[in-house]
PDB file of C-alpha atoms in Angstrom:
ATOM      1  CA  UNK B   1      81.083 109.110  59.949  1.00 44.00           C
ATOM      2  CA  UNK B   2      84.775 110.126  59.118  1.00 42.00           C
ATOM      3  CA  UNK B   3      86.893 106.774  59.647  1.00 37.00           C
ATOM      4  CA  UNK B   4      88.946 108.171  62.381  1.00 35.00           C
ATOM      5  CA  UNK B   5      85.948 109.200  64.432  1.00 38.00           C
ATOM      6  CA  UNK B   6      84.891 105.334  64.189  1.00 38.00           C
ATOM      7  CA  UNK B   7      88.195 104.382  65.998  1.00 35.00           C
ATOM      8  CA  UNK B   8      88.086 107.438  68.171  1.00 38.00           C
ATOM      9  CA  UNK B   9      85.040 106.191  70.167  1.00 40.00           C
ATOM     10  CA  UNK B  10      86.134 102.406  70.981  1.00 36.00           C
ATOM     11  CA  UNK B  11      89.832 103.799  72.018  1.00 39.00           C
ATOM     12  CA  UNK B  12      88.218 106.259  74.145  1.00 38.00           C
ATOM     13  CA  UNK B  13      85.737 103.566  75.707  1.00 36.00           C
ATOM     14  CA  UNK B  14      88.939 101.408  75.926  1.00 38.00           C
ATOM     15  CA  UNK B  15      91.110 103.955  77.984  1.00 41.00           C
ATOM     16  CA  UNK B  16      88.090 104.201  80.212  1.00 39.00           C
ATOM     17  CA  UNK B  17      87.486 100.410  80.444  1.00 37.00           C
ATOM     18  CA  UNK B  18      90.993  99.716  81.358  1.00 42.00           C
ATOM     19  CA  UNK B  19      90.708 102.480  84.018  1.00 41.00           C
ATOM     20  CA  UNK B  20      87.362 100.794  85.532  1.00 37.00           C
ATOM     21  CA  UNK B  21      89.181  97.312  85.145  1.00 37.00           C
ATOM     22  CA  UNK B  22      91.801  98.485  87.917  1.00 41.00           C
ATOM     23  CA  UNK B  23      89.175  98.986  90.470  1.00 40.00           C
ATOM     24  CA  UNK B  24      86.814  96.339  92.103  1.00 39.00           C
ATOM     25  CA  UNK B  25      83.124  96.711  91.880  1.00 35.00           C
ATOM     26  CA  UNK B  26      81.805  98.697  94.340  1.00 36.00           C
ATOM     27  CA  UNK B  27      80.892  97.027  97.525  1.00 36.00           C
ATOM     28  CA  UNK B  28      79.105  99.564  99.519  1.00 38.00           C
ATOM     29  CA  UNK B  29      77.063 102.252  97.343  1.00 37.00           C
ATOM     30  CA  UNK B  30      77.761 104.996  99.924  1.00 40.00           C
ATOM     31  CA  UNK B  31      79.315 108.396  99.391  1.00 41.00           C
ATOM     32  CA  UNK B  32      81.117 108.345 102.971  1.00 45.00           C
ATOM     33  CA  UNK B  33      82.827 106.082 105.217  1.00 45.00           C
ATOM     34  CA  UNK B  34      80.948 104.727 108.149  1.00 42.00           C
ATOM     35  CA  UNK B  35      80.371 106.729 110.985  1.00 43.00           C
ATOM     36  CA  UNK B  36      81.837 103.842 113.099  1.00 51.00           C
ATOM     37  CA  UNK B  37      85.149 102.353 112.924  1.00 77.00           C
ATOM     38  CA  UNK B  38      87.226 104.668 110.884  1.00 96.00           C
ATOM     39  CA  UNK B  39      85.981 108.458 110.302  1.00 97.00           C
ATOM     40  CA  UNK B  40      85.375 108.388 114.019  1.00 97.00           C
ATOM     41  CA  UNK B  41      85.493 111.986 115.016  1.00 97.00           C
ATOM     42  CA  UNK B  42      85.385 111.433 118.559  1.00 97.00           C
ATOM     43  CA  UNK B  43      88.923 109.485 117.977  1.00 97.00           C
ATOM     44  CA  UNK B  44      91.717 111.300 119.791  1.00 96.00           C
ATOM     45  CA  UNK B  45      95.227 110.294 118.908  1.00 97.00           C
ATOM     46  CA  UNK B  46      97.456 108.596 121.276  1.00 97.00           C
ATOM     47  CA  UNK B  47     100.741 109.335 122.485  1.00 97.00           C
ATOM     48  CA  UNK B  48     101.986 106.290 120.595  1.00 97.00           C
ATOM     49  CA  UNK B  49     100.426 107.645 117.667  1.00 97.00           C
ATOM     50  CA  UNK B  50      99.901 111.165 117.916  1.00 97.00           C
ATOM     51  CA  UNK B  51      98.755 112.068 114.221  1.00 98.00           C
ATOM     52  CA  UNK B  52      95.200 110.959 112.431  1.00 98.00           C
ATOM     53  CA  UNK B  53      95.926 109.176 109.201  1.00 98.00           C
ATOM     54  CA  UNK B  54      93.979 110.186 106.479  1.00 98.00           C
ATOM     55  CA  UNK B  55      93.211 107.735 103.505  1.00 98.00           C
ATOM     56  CA  UNK B  56      92.897 109.271  99.855  1.00 98.00           C
ATOM     57  CA  UNK B  57      91.345 106.632  97.695  1.00 98.00           C
ATOM     58  CA  UNK B  58      92.526 106.060  93.950  1.00 97.00           C
ATOM     59  CA  UNK B  59      90.790 107.161  90.434  1.00 96.00           C
ATOM     60  CA  UNK B  60      87.451 105.466  90.511  1.00 95.00           C
ATOM     61  CA  UNK B  61      87.483 104.576  94.035  1.00 96.00           C
ATOM     62  CA  UNK B  62      85.731 106.051  96.978  1.00 97.00           C
ATOM     63  CA  UNK B  63      86.194 106.479 100.751  1.00 97.00           C
ATOM     64  CA  UNK B  64      84.744 103.028 101.509  1.00 97.00           C
ATOM     65  CA  UNK B  65      85.594 100.479  98.848  1.00 96.00           C
ATOM     66  CA  UNK B  66      89.429 101.453  98.627  1.00 97.00           C
ATOM     67  CA  UNK B  67      89.925 101.319 102.273  1.00 98.00           C
ATOM     68  CA  UNK B  68      87.748  98.219 103.403  1.00 97.00           C
ATOM     69  CA  UNK B  69      91.306  96.355 104.307  1.00 97.00           C
ATOM     70  CA  UNK B  70      93.858  99.105 105.295  1.00 98.00           C
ATOM     71  CA  UNK B  71      91.634 101.130 107.238  1.00 98.00           C
ATOM     72  CA  UNK B  72      90.938  98.524 109.727  1.00 98.00           C
ATOM     73  CA  UNK B  73      94.399  97.285 109.734  1.00 98.00           C
ATOM     74  CA  UNK B  74      95.328 100.891 110.898  1.00 98.00           C
ATOM     75  CA  UNK B  75      92.739 100.889 113.450  1.00 97.00           C
ATOM     76  CA  UNK B  76      93.689  97.635 114.785  1.00 96.00           C
ATOM     77  CA  UNK B  77      97.155  99.367 115.458  1.00 97.00           C
ATOM     78  CA  UNK B  78      95.705 102.299 117.314  1.00 96.00           C
ATOM     79  CA  UNK B  79      95.450 105.253 114.643  1.00 98.00           C
ATOM     80  CA  UNK B  80      92.615 107.523 114.454  1.00 98.00           C
ATOM     81  CA  UNK B  81      91.824 106.963 110.801  1.00 98.00           C
ATOM     82  CA  UNK B  82      89.709 109.240 108.298  1.00 98.00           C
ATOM     83  CA  UNK B  83      88.964 108.936 104.578  1.00 98.00           C
ATOM     84  CA  UNK B  84      87.230 111.405 102.022  1.00 98.00           C
ATOM     85  CA  UNK B  85      85.436 111.191  98.536  1.00 98.00           C
ATOM     86  CA  UNK B  86      87.055 113.258  96.346  1.00 98.00           C
ATOM     87  CA  UNK B  87      86.652 114.432  92.513  1.00 97.00           C
ATOM     88  CA  UNK B  88      83.380 113.269  92.216  1.00 96.00           C
ATOM     89  CA  UNK B  89      81.610 114.306  88.709  1.00 96.00           C
ATOM     90  CA  UNK B  90      77.874 115.500  88.415  1.00 93.00           C
ATOM     91  CA  UNK B  91      75.525 112.492  87.861  1.00 92.00           C
ATOM     92  CA  UNK B  92      78.194 109.913  88.537  1.00 94.00           C
ATOM     93  CA  UNK B  93      78.059 107.994  92.015  1.00 93.00           C
ATOM     94  CA  UNK B  94      80.209 105.819  93.751  1.00 94.00           C
ATOM     95  CA  UNK B  95      83.298 106.371  91.029  1.00 96.00           C
ATOM     96  CA  UNK B  96      84.978 109.229  92.328  1.00 97.00           C
ATOM     97  CA  UNK B  97      88.468 110.749  91.429  1.00 97.00           C
ATOM     98  CA  UNK B  98      87.509 111.857  88.085  1.00 96.00           C
ATOM     99  CA  UNK B  99      87.414 115.696  88.373  1.00 97.00           C
ATOM    100  CA  UNK B 100      90.030 118.086  88.118  1.00 97.00           C
ATOM    101  CA  UNK B 101      92.950 117.237  90.182  1.00 98.00           C
ATOM    102  CA  UNK B 102      93.840 120.617  91.401  1.00 98.00           C
ATOM    103  CA  UNK B 103      90.262 120.860  92.559  1.00 98.00           C
ATOM    104  CA  UNK B 104      90.472 117.637  94.092  1.00 98.00           C
ATOM    105  CA  UNK B 105      93.293 118.744  96.145  1.00 98.00           C
ATOM    106  CA  UNK B 106      91.328 121.685  97.349  1.00 98.00           C
ATOM    107  CA  UNK B 107      88.704 118.909  98.735  1.00 98.00           C
ATOM    108  CA  UNK B 108      91.667 117.403 100.527  1.00 98.00           C
ATOM    109  CA  UNK B 109      92.728 120.600 102.157  1.00 98.00           C
ATOM    110  CA  UNK B 110      89.500 120.895 103.424  1.00 98.00           C
ATOM    111  CA  UNK B 111      89.384 117.659 104.654  1.00 98.00           C
ATOM    112  CA  UNK B 112      92.276 117.562 106.671  1.00 98.00           C
ATOM    113  CA  UNK B 113      91.365 120.728 108.398  1.00 98.00           C
ATOM    114  CA  UNK B 114      88.055 118.986 109.461  1.00 98.00           C
ATOM    115  CA  UNK B 115      90.180 116.266 110.583  1.00 98.00           C
ATOM    116  CA  UNK B 116      92.893 118.351 112.712  1.00 98.00           C
ATOM    117  CA  UNK B 117      90.126 120.562 113.952  1.00 98.00           C
ATOM    118  CA  UNK B 118      88.174 117.294 115.624  1.00 98.00           C
ATOM    119  CA  UNK B 119      91.314 115.398 116.775  1.00 98.00           C
ATOM    120  CA  UNK B 120      93.198 118.465 118.253  1.00 97.00           C
ATOM    121  CA  UNK B 121      96.580 117.182 116.274  1.00 98.00           C
ATOM    122  CA  UNK B 122      98.818 119.575 114.707  1.00 98.00           C
ATOM    123  CA  UNK B 123      99.651 117.357 111.862  1.00 98.00           C
ATOM    124  CA  UNK B 124      98.121 114.359 109.760  1.00 98.00           C
ATOM    125  CA  UNK B 125      99.656 111.724 107.857  1.00 98.00           C
ATOM    126  CA  UNK B 126      98.344 110.860 104.550  1.00 99.00           C
ATOM    127  CA  UNK B 127      98.215 107.687 102.870  1.00 98.00           C
ATOM    128  CA  UNK B 128      96.706 107.381  99.129  1.00 98.00           C
ATOM    129  CA  UNK B 129      96.549 104.692  96.269  1.00 98.00           C
ATOM    130  CA  UNK B 130      96.973 105.436  92.617  1.00 97.00           C
ATOM    131  CA  UNK B 131      96.113 109.058  92.089  1.00 98.00           C
ATOM    132  CA  UNK B 132      95.578 109.338  95.900  1.00 98.00           C
ATOM    133  CA  UNK B 133      99.067 109.198  96.293  1.00 98.00           C
ATOM    134  CA  UNK B 134     100.015 111.540  93.623  1.00 98.00           C
ATOM    135  CA  UNK B 135      97.122 114.098  94.124  1.00 98.00           C
ATOM    136  CA  UNK B 136      98.188 114.846  97.685  1.00 98.00           C
ATOM    137  CA  UNK B 137     101.536 116.541  96.285  1.00 98.00           C
ATOM    138  CA  UNK B 138      99.701 119.407  94.865  1.00 98.00           C
ATOM    139  CA  UNK B 139      98.187 120.063  98.205  1.00 98.00           C
ATOM    140  CA  UNK B 140     101.622 120.099 100.100  1.00 98.00           C
ATOM    141  CA  UNK B 141     103.147 122.128  97.241  1.00 98.00           C
ATOM    142  CA  UNK B 142     100.471 124.528  96.439  1.00 98.00           C
ATOM    143  CA  UNK B 143      97.703 124.866  98.888  1.00 98.00           C
ATOM    144  CA  UNK B 144      99.939 125.096 102.358  1.00 98.00           C
ATOM    145  CA  UNK B 145      99.669 121.423 103.083  1.00 98.00           C
ATOM    146  CA  UNK B 146     103.113 121.249 103.936  1.00 98.00           C
ATOM    147  CA  UNK B 147     102.688 122.961 107.330  1.00 98.00           C
ATOM    148  CA  UNK B 148      99.869 120.266 108.115  1.00 98.00           C
ATOM    149  CA  UNK B 149     100.970 116.986 107.054  1.00 98.00           C
ATOM    150  CA  UNK B 150     103.983 115.088 108.552  1.00 98.00           C
ATOM    151  CA  UNK B 151     104.270 112.072 105.929  1.00 98.00           C
ATOM    152  CA  UNK B 152     102.635 110.988 102.570  1.00 98.00           C
ATOM    153  CA  UNK B 153     102.792 107.461 101.764  1.00 98.00           C
ATOM    154  CA  UNK B 154     101.930 106.413  97.922  1.00 98.00           C
ATOM    155  CA  UNK B 155     100.546 103.055  97.310  1.00 98.00           C
ATOM    156  CA  UNK B 156     101.500 102.590  93.290  1.00 98.00           C
ATOM    157  CA  UNK B 157     101.027 106.348  93.038  1.00 98.00           C
ATOM    158  CA  UNK B 158     101.104 107.739  89.329  1.00 97.00           C
ATOM    159  CA  UNK B 159     103.339 110.664  90.682  1.00 98.00           C
ATOM    160  CA  UNK B 160     105.078 111.142  86.791  1.00 97.00           C
ATOM    161  CA  UNK B 161     101.667 109.839  84.933  1.00 94.00           C
ATOM    162  CA  UNK B 162      99.732 106.983  83.863  1.00 92.00           C
ATOM    163  CA  UNK B 163     100.410 105.110  80.641  1.00 86.00           C
ATOM    164  CA  UNK B 164      98.056 102.247  81.513  1.00 83.00           C
ATOM    165  CA  UNK B 165     100.887 100.248  79.923  1.00 69.00           C
ATOM    166  CA  UNK B 166     101.593 102.262  77.187  1.00 66.00           C
ATOM    167  CA  UNK B 167      97.717 102.691  75.837  1.00 64.00           C
ATOM    168  CA  UNK B 168      98.116 106.227  76.565  1.00 72.00           C
ATOM    169  CA  UNK B 169     100.756 106.477  73.885  1.00 71.00           C
ATOM    170  CA  UNK B 170      98.208 105.815  71.285  1.00 60.00           C
ATOM    171  CA  UNK B 171      96.210 108.973  71.907  1.00 60.00           C
ATOM    172  CA  UNK B 172      98.038 111.320  69.327  1.00 71.00           C
ATOM    173  CA  UNK B 173      96.972 108.985  66.489  1.00 60.00           C
ATOM    174  CA  UNK B 174      93.491 109.600  67.253  1.00 68.00           C
ATOM    175  CA  UNK B 175      92.676 113.522  66.569  1.00 71.00           C
ATOM    176  CA  UNK B 176      90.184 114.750  69.409  1.00 74.00           C
ATOM    177  CA  UNK B 177      90.630 111.781  71.753  1.00 67.00           C
ATOM    178  CA  UNK B 178      92.914 113.623  74.094  1.00 77.00           C
ATOM    179  CA  UNK B 179      90.240 116.607  74.109  1.00 80.00           C
ATOM    180  CA  UNK B 180      87.250 114.256  74.674  1.00 79.00           C
ATOM    181  CA  UNK B 181      88.812 112.629  77.853  1.00 87.00           C
ATOM    182  CA  UNK B 182      89.595 116.136  78.946  1.00 82.00           C
ATOM    183  CA  UNK B 183      86.029 117.481  78.517  1.00 84.00           C
ATOM    184  CA  UNK B 184      84.308 114.323  80.050  1.00 89.00           C
ATOM    185  CA  UNK B 185      86.531 113.359  82.722  1.00 93.00           C
ATOM    186  CA  UNK B 186      89.285 115.670  83.268  1.00 94.00           C
ATOM    187  CA  UNK B 187      90.582 113.690  86.180  1.00 96.00           C
ATOM    188  CA  UNK B 188      92.001 111.127  83.634  1.00 94.00           C
ATOM    189  CA  UNK B 189      93.379 113.739  81.390  1.00 94.00           C
ATOM    190  CA  UNK B 190      95.254 115.285  84.032  1.00 96.00           C
ATOM    191  CA  UNK B 191      96.944 111.863  84.847  1.00 96.00           C
ATOM    192  CA  UNK B 192      98.373 111.283  80.973  1.00 94.00           C
ATOM    193  CA  UNK B 193     102.107 111.940  81.102  1.00 94.00           C
ATOM    194  CA  UNK B 194     102.781 115.505  80.074  1.00 93.00           C
ATOM    195  CA  UNK B 195      99.331 116.662  80.866  1.00 95.00           C
ATOM    196  CA  UNK B 196      99.934 120.574  81.777  1.00 96.00           C
ATOM    197  CA  UNK B 197      98.681 119.417  85.570  1.00 97.00           C
ATOM    198  CA  UNK B 198     101.459 116.839  85.902  1.00 97.00           C
ATOM    199  CA  UNK B 199     104.024 119.374  84.191  1.00 97.00           C
ATOM    200  CA  UNK B 200     103.037 121.937  86.975  1.00 98.00           C
ATOM    201  CA  UNK B 201     102.959 119.343  89.762  1.00 98.00           C
ATOM    202  CA  UNK B 202     106.805 118.213  89.079  1.00 97.00           C
ATOM    203  CA  UNK B 203     108.192 121.353  88.168  1.00 96.00           C
ATOM    204  CA  UNK B 204     111.157 122.299  90.293  1.00 90.00           C
ATOM    205  CA  UNK B 205     111.513 118.906  92.221  1.00 95.00           C
ATOM    206  CA  UNK B 206     109.253 116.149  93.530  1.00 97.00           C
ATOM    207  CA  UNK B 207     109.101 117.031  97.268  1.00 98.00           C
ATOM    208  CA  UNK B 208     108.781 119.970  99.269  1.00 97.00           C
ATOM    209  CA  UNK B 209     110.656 120.696 102.626  1.00 97.00           C
ATOM    210  CA  UNK B 210     109.393 119.331 106.049  1.00 97.00           C
ATOM    211  CA  UNK B 211     107.472 116.160 104.934  1.00 98.00           C
ATOM    212  CA  UNK B 212     108.640 112.640 104.974  1.00 98.00           C
ATOM    213  CA  UNK B 213     107.656 110.666 101.521  1.00 98.00           C
ATOM    214  CA  UNK B 214     107.448 107.090 100.866  1.00 98.00           C
ATOM    215  CA  UNK B 215     106.733 105.385  97.617  1.00 98.00           C
ATOM    216  CA  UNK B 216     105.360 101.617  97.579  1.00 98.00           C
ATOM    217  CA  UNK B 217     105.416 100.121  94.272  1.00 98.00           C
ATOM    218  CA  UNK B 218     104.960  96.816  92.638  1.00 98.00           C
ATOM    219  CA  UNK B 219     106.846  95.815  89.330  1.00 98.00           C
ATOM    220  CA  UNK B 220     103.726  93.975  88.304  1.00 98.00           C
ATOM    221  CA  UNK B 221     101.725  97.416  88.126  1.00 97.00           C
ATOM    222  CA  UNK B 222      99.793  97.885  84.762  1.00 95.00           C
ATOM    223  CA  UNK B 223      98.502 101.529  85.154  1.00 94.00           C
ATOM    224  CA  UNK B 224     101.128 103.333  86.649  1.00 95.00           C
ATOM    225  CA  UNK B 225     103.606 102.399  84.159  1.00 95.00           C
ATOM    226  CA  UNK B 226     106.605 101.896  84.069  1.00 95.00           C
ATOM    227  CA  UNK B 227     106.538 101.244  87.594  1.00 97.00           C
ATOM    228  CA  UNK B 228     109.979 103.111  88.102  1.00 97.00           C
ATOM    229  CA  UNK B 229     108.032 106.407  87.325  1.00 97.00           C
ATOM    230  CA  UNK B 230     106.085 106.123  90.622  1.00 98.00           C
ATOM    231  CA  UNK B 231     109.597 106.898  92.573  1.00 98.00           C
ATOM    232  CA  UNK B 232     110.146 110.314  93.827  1.00 98.00           C
ATOM    233  CA  UNK B 233     113.675 111.929  93.972  1.00 97.00           C
ATOM    234  CA  UNK B 234     114.533 114.198  97.317  1.00 95.00           C
ATOM    235  CA  UNK B 235     116.359 114.281 100.605  1.00 92.00           C
ATOM    236  CA  UNK B 236     113.630 112.814 102.516  1.00 97.00           C
ATOM    237  CA  UNK B 237     112.205 109.955 100.023  1.00 98.00           C
ATOM    238  CA  UNK B 238     112.010 106.211 100.773  1.00 98.00           C
ATOM    239  CA  UNK B 239     111.348 104.481  97.594  1.00 98.00           C
ATOM    240  CA  UNK B 240     110.236 100.661  97.958  1.00 98.00           C
ATOM    241  CA  UNK B 241     109.890  97.924  95.660  1.00 98.00           C
ATOM    242  CA  UNK B 242     107.554  95.040  97.222  1.00 98.00           C
ATOM    243  CA  UNK B 243     109.218  92.445  95.203  1.00 98.00           C
ATOM    244  CA  UNK B 244     112.402  93.619  97.139  1.00 98.00           C
ATOM    245  CA  UNK B 245     110.766  92.630 100.299  1.00 98.00           C
ATOM    246  CA  UNK B 246     109.011  89.720  99.196  1.00 98.00           C
ATOM    247  CA  UNK B 247     109.685  87.876  95.534  1.00 98.00           C
ATOM    248  CA  UNK B 248     106.811  85.780  95.827  1.00 97.00           C
ATOM    249  CA  UNK B 249     104.218  89.064  95.927  1.00 98.00           C
ATOM    250  CA  UNK B 250     102.440  89.387  93.058  1.00 97.00           C
ATOM    251  CA  UNK B 251     100.120  92.117  93.680  1.00 97.00           C
ATOM    252  CA  UNK B 252      99.361  94.499  90.890  1.00 97.00           C
ATOM    253  CA  UNK B 253      97.982  97.921  90.887  1.00 97.00           C
ATOM    254  CA  UNK B 254      94.845  97.208  92.428  1.00 96.00           C
ATOM    255  CA  UNK B 255      95.808  94.776  94.877  1.00 97.00           C
ATOM    256  CA  UNK B 256      98.506  96.566  96.196  1.00 98.00           C
ATOM    257  CA  UNK B 257      96.087  99.044  97.719  1.00 97.00           C
ATOM    258  CA  UNK B 258      93.313  96.893  98.775  1.00 97.00           C
ATOM    259  CA  UNK B 259      94.433  93.868 100.231  1.00 97.00           C
ATOM    260  CA  UNK B 260      98.147  93.226 100.463  1.00 98.00           C
ATOM    261  CA  UNK B 261      99.281  93.067 103.872  1.00 98.00           C
ATOM    262  CA  UNK B 262     102.936  92.972 102.731  1.00 98.00           C
ATOM    263  CA  UNK B 263     102.220  96.695 101.508  1.00 98.00           C
ATOM    264  CA  UNK B 264     100.630  97.439 104.616  1.00 98.00           C
ATOM    265  CA  UNK B 265     103.134  96.202 106.964  1.00 98.00           C
ATOM    266  CA  UNK B 266     105.370  98.862 105.245  1.00 98.00           C
ATOM    267  CA  UNK B 267     102.816 101.789 105.594  1.00 98.00           C
ATOM    268  CA  UNK B 268     102.937 101.073 109.248  1.00 98.00           C
ATOM    269  CA  UNK B 269     106.820 101.335 109.166  1.00 98.00           C
ATOM    270  CA  UNK B 270     106.304 104.446 107.179  1.00 98.00           C
ATOM    271  CA  UNK B 271     103.764 105.971 109.663  1.00 98.00           C
ATOM    272  CA  UNK B 272     105.974 104.842 112.792  1.00 98.00           C
ATOM    273  CA  UNK B 273     109.699 104.548 111.583  1.00 97.00           C
ATOM    274  CA  UNK B 274     110.959 104.589 114.952  1.00 97.00           C
ATOM    275  CA  UNK B 275     109.206 101.301 115.692  1.00 97.00           C
ATOM    276  CA  UNK B 276     109.675  99.688 111.884  1.00 98.00           C
ATOM    277  CA  UNK B 277     110.244  95.870 111.496  1.00 98.00           C
ATOM    278  CA  UNK B 278     111.653  94.049 108.781  1.00 98.00           C
ATOM    279  CA  UNK B 279     108.903  93.591 105.960  1.00 98.00           C
ATOM    280  CA  UNK B 280     108.968  90.388 104.715  1.00 98.00           C
ATOM    281  CA  UNK B 281     106.778  87.605 103.067  1.00 98.00           C
ATOM    282  CA  UNK B 282     105.787  86.665 106.645  1.00 97.00           C
ATOM    283  CA  UNK B 283     104.330  90.006 107.014  1.00 97.00           C
ATOM    284  CA  UNK B 284     101.280  88.632 105.105  1.00 97.00           C
ATOM    285  CA  UNK B 285     100.309  86.926 108.139  1.00 95.00           C
ATOM    286  CA  UNK B 286     101.205  89.641 110.947  1.00 90.00           C
TER     287      UNK B 286
END
């Protein structure tokens, strides 16, 4: 075997391992969220919270594991909450978000239509973690989602790519590595800075009119790096760094989406800005 191939295989494995390390081990081997609690299609939005919230998991996440904390948090505050699985690869259970991202956006489009039809709402709000905060932007820009979405809230979204703390910068030194990742896990390839997908997504500006954007980031992110690359530019964008709200918050890429109640408080503010309250370290106990 040529020497470069001996190096290519472990590098590819390392890239995948690094991505896997950013999500928790699955705690519920299921392909859909529970039928009670969130994903309750009998839920009707209230006057206080007139839009259903659709949660969009990250790479290697799913509709259950990614939202075991945030979904109940929002339910307790009176929201109708829904989540979907997207980006499945054939023969790969539990870990989703690996398929081509444009196709995942089509799945999100169909799911939002289903939620709006069930709830009778005119628009939904989207909250996504990692890829789940970036992928909906394709839906908004290219699939007519802007007419159906009021707000997009991204928790550590890789809006301009995920370098895995610079690891993807090594790919050009290993011939065939990028092609192998694209062939086996196109959803990962689409998130590499400079990919055709990201180039198309970000051409002509980060946002579309009529949608309110919030990006919530942590300076300890090790995946969507540098963390400043998560930020969006536009007239209706609120970019937030958690450590500006609470310097003691040590959440990194996974924690910000899984259990950081300081981040969750800022999500709630973004969903209901008319009743927003200051996010501080004390928000961890609210």
